[in-house]
mmCIF file of C-alpha atoms in Angstrom:
data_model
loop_
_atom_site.group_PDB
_atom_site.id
_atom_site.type_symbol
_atom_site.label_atom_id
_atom_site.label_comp_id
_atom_site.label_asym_id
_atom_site.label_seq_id
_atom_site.Cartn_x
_atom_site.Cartn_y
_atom_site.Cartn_z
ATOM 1 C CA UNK A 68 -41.466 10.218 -1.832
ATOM 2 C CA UNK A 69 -40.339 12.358 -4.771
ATOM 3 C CA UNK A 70 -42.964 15.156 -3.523
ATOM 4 C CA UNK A 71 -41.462 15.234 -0.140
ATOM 5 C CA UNK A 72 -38.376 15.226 -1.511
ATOM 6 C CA UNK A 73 -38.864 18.350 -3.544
ATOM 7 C CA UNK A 74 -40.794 20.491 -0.529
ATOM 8 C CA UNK A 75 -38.147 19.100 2.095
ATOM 9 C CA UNK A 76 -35.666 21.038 -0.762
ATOM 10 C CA UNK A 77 -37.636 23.611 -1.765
ATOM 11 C CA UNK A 78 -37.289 24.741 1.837
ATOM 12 C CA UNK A 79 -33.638 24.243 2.471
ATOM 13 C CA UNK A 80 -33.457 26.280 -0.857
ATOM 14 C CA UNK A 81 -35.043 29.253 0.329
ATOM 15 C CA UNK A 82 -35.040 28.911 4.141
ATOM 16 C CA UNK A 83 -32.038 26.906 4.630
ATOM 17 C CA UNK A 84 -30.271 29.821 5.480
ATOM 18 C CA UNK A 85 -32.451 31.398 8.013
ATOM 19 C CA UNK A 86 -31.814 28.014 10.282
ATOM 20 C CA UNK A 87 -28.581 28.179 10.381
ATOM 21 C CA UNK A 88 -25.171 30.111 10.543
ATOM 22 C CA UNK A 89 -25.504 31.735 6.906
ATOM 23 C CA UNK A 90 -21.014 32.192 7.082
ATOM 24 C CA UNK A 91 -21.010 28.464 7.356
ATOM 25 C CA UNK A 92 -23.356 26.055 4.505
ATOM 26 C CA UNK A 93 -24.151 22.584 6.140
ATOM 27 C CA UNK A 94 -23.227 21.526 3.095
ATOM 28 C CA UNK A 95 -21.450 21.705 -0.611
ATOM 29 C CA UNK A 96 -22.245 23.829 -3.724
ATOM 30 C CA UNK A 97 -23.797 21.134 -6.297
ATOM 31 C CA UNK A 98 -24.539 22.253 -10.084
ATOM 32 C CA UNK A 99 -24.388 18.922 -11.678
ATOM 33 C CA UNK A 100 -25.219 15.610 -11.152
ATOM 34 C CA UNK A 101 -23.709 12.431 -12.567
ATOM 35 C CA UNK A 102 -24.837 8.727 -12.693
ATOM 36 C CA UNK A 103 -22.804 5.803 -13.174
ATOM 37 C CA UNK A 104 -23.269 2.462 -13.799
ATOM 38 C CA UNK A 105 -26.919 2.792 -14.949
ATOM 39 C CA UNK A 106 -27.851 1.295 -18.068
ATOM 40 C CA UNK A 107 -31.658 0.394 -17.567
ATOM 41 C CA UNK A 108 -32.701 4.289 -17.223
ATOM 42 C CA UNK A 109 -30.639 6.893 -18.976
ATOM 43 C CA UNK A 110 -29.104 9.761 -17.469
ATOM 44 C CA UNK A 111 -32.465 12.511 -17.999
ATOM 45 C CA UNK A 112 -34.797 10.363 -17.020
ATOM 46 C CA UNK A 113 -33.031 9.807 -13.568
ATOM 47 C CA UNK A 114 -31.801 13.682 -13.348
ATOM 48 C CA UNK A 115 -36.077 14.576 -13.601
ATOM 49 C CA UNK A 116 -36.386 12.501 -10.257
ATOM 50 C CA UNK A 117 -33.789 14.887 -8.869
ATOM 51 C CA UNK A 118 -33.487 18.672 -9.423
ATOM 52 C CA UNK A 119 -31.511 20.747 -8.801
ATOM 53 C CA UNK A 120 -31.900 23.855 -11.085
ATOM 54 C CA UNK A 121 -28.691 26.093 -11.799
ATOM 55 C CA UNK A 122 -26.980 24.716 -8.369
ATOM 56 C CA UNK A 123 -27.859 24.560 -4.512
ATOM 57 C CA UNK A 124 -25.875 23.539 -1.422
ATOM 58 C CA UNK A 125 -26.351 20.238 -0.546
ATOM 59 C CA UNK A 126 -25.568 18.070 2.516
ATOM 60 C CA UNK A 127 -24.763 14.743 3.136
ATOM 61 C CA UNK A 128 -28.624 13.936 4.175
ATOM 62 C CA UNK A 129 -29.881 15.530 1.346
ATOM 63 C CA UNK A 130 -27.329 13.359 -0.587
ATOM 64 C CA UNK A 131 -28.447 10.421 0.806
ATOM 65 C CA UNK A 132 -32.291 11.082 0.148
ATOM 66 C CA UNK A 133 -31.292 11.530 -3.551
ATOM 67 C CA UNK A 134 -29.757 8.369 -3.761
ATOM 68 C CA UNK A 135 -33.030 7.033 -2.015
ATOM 69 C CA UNK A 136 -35.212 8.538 -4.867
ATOM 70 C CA UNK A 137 -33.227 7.012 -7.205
ATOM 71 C CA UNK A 138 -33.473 3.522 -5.693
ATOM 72 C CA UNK A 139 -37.363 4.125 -5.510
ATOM 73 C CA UNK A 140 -37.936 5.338 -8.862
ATOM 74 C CA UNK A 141 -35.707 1.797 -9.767
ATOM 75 C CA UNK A 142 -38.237 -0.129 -8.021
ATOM 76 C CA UNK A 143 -41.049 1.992 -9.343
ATOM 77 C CA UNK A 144 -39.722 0.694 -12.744
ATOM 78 C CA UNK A 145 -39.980 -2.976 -11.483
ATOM 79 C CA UNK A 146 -36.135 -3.218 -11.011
ATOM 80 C CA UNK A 147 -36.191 -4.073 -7.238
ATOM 81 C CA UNK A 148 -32.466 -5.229 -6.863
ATOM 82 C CA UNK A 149 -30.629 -2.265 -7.361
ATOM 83 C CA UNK A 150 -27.894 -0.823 -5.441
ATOM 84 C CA UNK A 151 -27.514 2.977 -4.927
ATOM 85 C CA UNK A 152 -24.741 5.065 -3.215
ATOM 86 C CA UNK A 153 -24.104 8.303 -3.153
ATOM 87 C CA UNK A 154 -20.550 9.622 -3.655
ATOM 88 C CA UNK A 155 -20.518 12.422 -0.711
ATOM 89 C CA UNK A 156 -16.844 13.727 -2.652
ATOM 90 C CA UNK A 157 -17.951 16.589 -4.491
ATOM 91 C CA UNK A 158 -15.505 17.280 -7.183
ATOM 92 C CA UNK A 159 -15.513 20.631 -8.797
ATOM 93 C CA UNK A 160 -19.610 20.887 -8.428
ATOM 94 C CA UNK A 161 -20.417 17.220 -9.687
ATOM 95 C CA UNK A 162 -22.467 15.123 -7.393
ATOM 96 C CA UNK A 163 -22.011 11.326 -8.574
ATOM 97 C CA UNK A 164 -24.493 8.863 -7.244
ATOM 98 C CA UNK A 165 -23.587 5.332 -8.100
ATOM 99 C CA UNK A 166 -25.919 2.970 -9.430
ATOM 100 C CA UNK A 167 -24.839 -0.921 -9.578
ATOM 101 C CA UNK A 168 -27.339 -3.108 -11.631
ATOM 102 C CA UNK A 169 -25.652 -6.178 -11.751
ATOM 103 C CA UNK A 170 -28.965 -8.064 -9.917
ATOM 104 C CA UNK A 171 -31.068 -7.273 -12.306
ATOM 105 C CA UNK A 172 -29.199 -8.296 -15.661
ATOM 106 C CA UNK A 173 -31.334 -10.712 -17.318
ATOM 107 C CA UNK A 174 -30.058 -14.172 -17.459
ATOM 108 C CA UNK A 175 -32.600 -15.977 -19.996
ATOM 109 C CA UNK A 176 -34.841 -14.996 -22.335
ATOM 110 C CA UNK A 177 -37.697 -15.077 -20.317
ATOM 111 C CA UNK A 178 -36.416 -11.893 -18.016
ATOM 112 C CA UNK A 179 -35.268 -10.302 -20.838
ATOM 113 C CA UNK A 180 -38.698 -10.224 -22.621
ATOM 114 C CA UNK A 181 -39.710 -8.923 -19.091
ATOM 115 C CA UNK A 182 -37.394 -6.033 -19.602
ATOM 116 C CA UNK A 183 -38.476 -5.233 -22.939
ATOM 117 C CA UNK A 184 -41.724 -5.293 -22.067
ATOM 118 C CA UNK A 185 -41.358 -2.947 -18.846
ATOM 119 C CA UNK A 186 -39.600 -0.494 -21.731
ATOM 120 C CA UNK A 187 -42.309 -0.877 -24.115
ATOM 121 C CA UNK A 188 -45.040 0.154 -20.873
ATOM 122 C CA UNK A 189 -43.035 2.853 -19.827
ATOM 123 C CA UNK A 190 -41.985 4.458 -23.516
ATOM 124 C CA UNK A 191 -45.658 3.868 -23.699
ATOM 125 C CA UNK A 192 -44.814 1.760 -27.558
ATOM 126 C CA UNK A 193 -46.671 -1.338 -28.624
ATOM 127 C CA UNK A 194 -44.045 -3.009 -31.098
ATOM 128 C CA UNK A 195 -45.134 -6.425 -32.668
ATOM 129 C CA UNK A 196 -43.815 -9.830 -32.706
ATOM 130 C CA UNK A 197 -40.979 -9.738 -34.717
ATOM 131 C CA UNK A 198 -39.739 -6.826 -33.270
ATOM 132 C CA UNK A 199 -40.137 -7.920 -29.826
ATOM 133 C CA UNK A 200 -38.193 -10.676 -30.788
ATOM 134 C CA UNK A 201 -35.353 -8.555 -32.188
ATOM 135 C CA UNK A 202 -35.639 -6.294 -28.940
ATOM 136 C CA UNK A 203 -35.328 -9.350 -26.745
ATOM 137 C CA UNK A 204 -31.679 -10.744 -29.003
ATOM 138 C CA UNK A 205 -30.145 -7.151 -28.300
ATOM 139 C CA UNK A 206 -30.991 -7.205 -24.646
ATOM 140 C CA UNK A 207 -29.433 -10.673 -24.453
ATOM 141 C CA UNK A 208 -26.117 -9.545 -26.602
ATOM 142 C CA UNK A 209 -26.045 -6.206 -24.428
ATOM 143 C CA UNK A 210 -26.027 -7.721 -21.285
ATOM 144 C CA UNK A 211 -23.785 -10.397 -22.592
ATOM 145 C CA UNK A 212 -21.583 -8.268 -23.665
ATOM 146 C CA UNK A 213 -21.452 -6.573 -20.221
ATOM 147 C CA UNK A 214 -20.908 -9.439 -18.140
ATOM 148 C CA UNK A 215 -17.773 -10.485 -20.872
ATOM 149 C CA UNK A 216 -16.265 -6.727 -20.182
ATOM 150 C CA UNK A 217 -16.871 -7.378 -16.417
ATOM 151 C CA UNK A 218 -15.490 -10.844 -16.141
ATOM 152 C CA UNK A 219 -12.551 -9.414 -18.567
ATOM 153 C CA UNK A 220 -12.530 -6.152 -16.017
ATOM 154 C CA UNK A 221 -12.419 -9.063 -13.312
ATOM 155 C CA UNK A 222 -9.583 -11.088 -15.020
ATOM 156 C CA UNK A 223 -7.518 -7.737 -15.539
ATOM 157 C CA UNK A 224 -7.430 -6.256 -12.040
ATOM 158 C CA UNK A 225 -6.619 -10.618 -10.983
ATOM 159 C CA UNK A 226 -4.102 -10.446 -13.184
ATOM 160 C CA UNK A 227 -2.764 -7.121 -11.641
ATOM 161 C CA UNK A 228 -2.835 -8.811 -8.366
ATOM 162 C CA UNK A 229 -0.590 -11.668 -9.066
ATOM 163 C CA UNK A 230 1.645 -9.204 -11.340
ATOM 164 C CA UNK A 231 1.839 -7.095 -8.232
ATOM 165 C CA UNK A 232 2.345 -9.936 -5.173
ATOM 166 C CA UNK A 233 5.147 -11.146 -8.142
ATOM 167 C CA UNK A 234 6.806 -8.298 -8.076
ATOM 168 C CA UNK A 235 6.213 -7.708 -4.202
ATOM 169 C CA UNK A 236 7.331 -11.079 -3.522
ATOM 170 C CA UNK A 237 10.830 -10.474 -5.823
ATOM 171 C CA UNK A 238 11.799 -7.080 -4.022
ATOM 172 C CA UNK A 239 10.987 -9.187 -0.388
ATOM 173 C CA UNK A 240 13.314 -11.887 -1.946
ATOM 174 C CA UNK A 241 16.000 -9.592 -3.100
ATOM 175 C CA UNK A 242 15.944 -7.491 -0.004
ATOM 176 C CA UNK A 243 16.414 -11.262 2.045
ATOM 177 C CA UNK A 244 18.974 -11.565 -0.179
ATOM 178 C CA UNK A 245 20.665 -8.431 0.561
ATOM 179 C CA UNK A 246 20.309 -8.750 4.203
ATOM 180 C CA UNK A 247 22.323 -12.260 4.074
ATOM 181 C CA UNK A 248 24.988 -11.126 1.741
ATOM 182 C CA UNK A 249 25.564 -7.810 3.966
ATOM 183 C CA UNK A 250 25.522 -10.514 7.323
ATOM 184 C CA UNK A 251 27.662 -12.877 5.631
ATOM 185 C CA UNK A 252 29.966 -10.078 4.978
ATOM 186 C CA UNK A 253 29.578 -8.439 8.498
ATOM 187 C CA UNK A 254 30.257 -12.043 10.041
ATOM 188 C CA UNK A 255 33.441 -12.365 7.280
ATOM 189 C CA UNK A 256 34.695 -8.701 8.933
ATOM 190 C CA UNK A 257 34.136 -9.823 12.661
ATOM 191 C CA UNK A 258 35.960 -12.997 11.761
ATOM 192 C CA UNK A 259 39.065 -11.076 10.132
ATOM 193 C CA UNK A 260 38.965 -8.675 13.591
ATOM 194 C CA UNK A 261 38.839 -11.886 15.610
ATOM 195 C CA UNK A 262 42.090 -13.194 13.843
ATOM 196 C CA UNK A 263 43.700 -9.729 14.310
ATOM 197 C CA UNK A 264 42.898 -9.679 17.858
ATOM 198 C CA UNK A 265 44.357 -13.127 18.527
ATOM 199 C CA UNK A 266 47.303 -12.457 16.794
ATOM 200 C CA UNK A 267 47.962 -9.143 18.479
ATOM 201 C CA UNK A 268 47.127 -10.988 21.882
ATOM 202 C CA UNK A 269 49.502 -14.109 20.981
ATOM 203 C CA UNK A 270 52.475 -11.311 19.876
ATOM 204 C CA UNK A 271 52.255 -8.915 22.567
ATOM 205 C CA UNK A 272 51.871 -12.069 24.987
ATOM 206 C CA UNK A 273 55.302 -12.849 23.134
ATOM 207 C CA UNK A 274 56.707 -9.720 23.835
ATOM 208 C CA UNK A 275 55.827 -9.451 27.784
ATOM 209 C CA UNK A 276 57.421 -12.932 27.742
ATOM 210 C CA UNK A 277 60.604 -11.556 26.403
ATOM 211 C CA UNK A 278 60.416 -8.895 28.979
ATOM 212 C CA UNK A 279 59.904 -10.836 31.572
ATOM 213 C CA UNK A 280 63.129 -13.284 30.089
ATOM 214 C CA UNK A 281 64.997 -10.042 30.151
ATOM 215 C CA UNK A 282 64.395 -9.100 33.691
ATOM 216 C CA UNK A 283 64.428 -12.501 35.262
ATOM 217 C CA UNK A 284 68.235 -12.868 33.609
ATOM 218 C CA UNK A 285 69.455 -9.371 34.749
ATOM 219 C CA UNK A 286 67.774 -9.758 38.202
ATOM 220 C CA UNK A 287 69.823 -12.886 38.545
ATOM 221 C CA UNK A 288 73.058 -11.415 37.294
ATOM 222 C CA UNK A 289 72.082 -9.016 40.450
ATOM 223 C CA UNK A 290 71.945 -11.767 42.800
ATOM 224 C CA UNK A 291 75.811 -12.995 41.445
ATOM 225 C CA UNK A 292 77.507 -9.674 41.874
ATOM 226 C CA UNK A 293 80.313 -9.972 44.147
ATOM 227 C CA UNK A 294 80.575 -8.256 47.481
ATOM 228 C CA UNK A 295 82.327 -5.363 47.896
ATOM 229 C CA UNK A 296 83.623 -3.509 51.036
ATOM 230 C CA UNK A 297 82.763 -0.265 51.279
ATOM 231 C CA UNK A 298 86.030 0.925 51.403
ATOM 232 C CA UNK A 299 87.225 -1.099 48.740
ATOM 233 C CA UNK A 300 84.159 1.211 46.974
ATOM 234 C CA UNK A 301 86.201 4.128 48.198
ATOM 235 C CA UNK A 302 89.584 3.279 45.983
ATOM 236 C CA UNK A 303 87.445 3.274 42.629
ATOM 237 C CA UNK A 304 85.959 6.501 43.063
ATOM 238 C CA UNK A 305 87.620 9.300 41.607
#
């Protein structure tokens, strides 16, 4: 894998170009690369499975195969329940690929001595009993003390949860709160116009009443004028 990996780049290092539209990469300009999360295999042994020299263009497959010879090499190393994604946002030249090895923490002391003794084969070191022993108790504590910084990671961002749906639920109660006051007072303000409008209605109906009073009296003082003759009309004109 790792050999076809470094002629299938090789190529797209010196050829790439010719296959393509050399104004526009198929890719980003890459001149580191980072690893996070691993803790089994440090950061140059995993960066030898991977070269890259002084920088390259890279594309999203060739991103992808690098996480893919990382994951191999993992299992190469006997750890075959590790996750790894690459992190296709380039960020000022740094190429992350993430590496999650929470599957293979050891849980007992039997794995454990397992991973110490897959170091001691690969660091190519015979250690003796004692030692192994000692080697075992810090693989137990490290791990131990990873899971308490995740579970305490864990209990953090829960914590930020219910801190945050708190304070979510609060403004939501507030703003219900709001909205009834500002009804209560719109309902308060069509109540006083209701009022106004009946009492303008019940005055003015008042008024035309008085009106009417007025006309209905005069028309009958109309109706009880006496009759004159015309030409007893004619004497009171000047």
């Amino acid at each position: 894998m790792r050999l076809i990996l470094i002629f299938v780049f090789t190529l797209n290092l010196f050829y790439g170009n010719a296959w393509g539209d050399e104004s526009k990469p198929s890719g980003v300009f890459v001149n580191f690369i980072q690893f996070e999360g691993n803790t089994l295999l440090d950061h140059d042994t995993l960066a030898r499975r991977v070269p890259i020299g002084e920088g390259t263009i890279l594309s999203r497959e060739f991103m992808r195969l690098f996480a893919e010879e990382i994951r191999g090499y993992y299992s190469s190393q006997g750890f075959h329940h590790v996750i790894v994604h690459p992190d296709y946002r380039v960020r000022d030249g740094i190429f992350t690929i993430k590496i999650y090895e929470n599957q293979e923490r050891p849980e007992n002391p039997q794995k454990a001595y397992r991973e110490v003794q897959r170091m001691m084969a690969r660091d190519n070191v015979d250690l003796d009993f004692d030692a192994v022993k000692t080697a075992v108790r810090q693989v137990m504590l490290a791990y131990q003390k990873d899971e308490r910084i995740l579970a305490e990671k864990i209990l953090r961002q829960r914590e930020n949860i219910l801190l945050y749906n708190s304070l979510q639920l609060k403004e939501q109660r507030e703003r219900v709160l709001a909205i009834m006051a500002l009804r209560e007072r719109i309902q308060d303000q069509m109540n006083m116009l209701i009022v106004r409008m009946r009492e303008n209605a019940t005055r003015r109906l008042e008024q035309m009443n008085i009106i009417q009073s007025y006309l209905d009296s005069h028309k009958e003082d109309d109706l009880t004028l006496p009759y004159l003759d015309t030409r007893q009309e004619a004497k009171f004109l000047p």
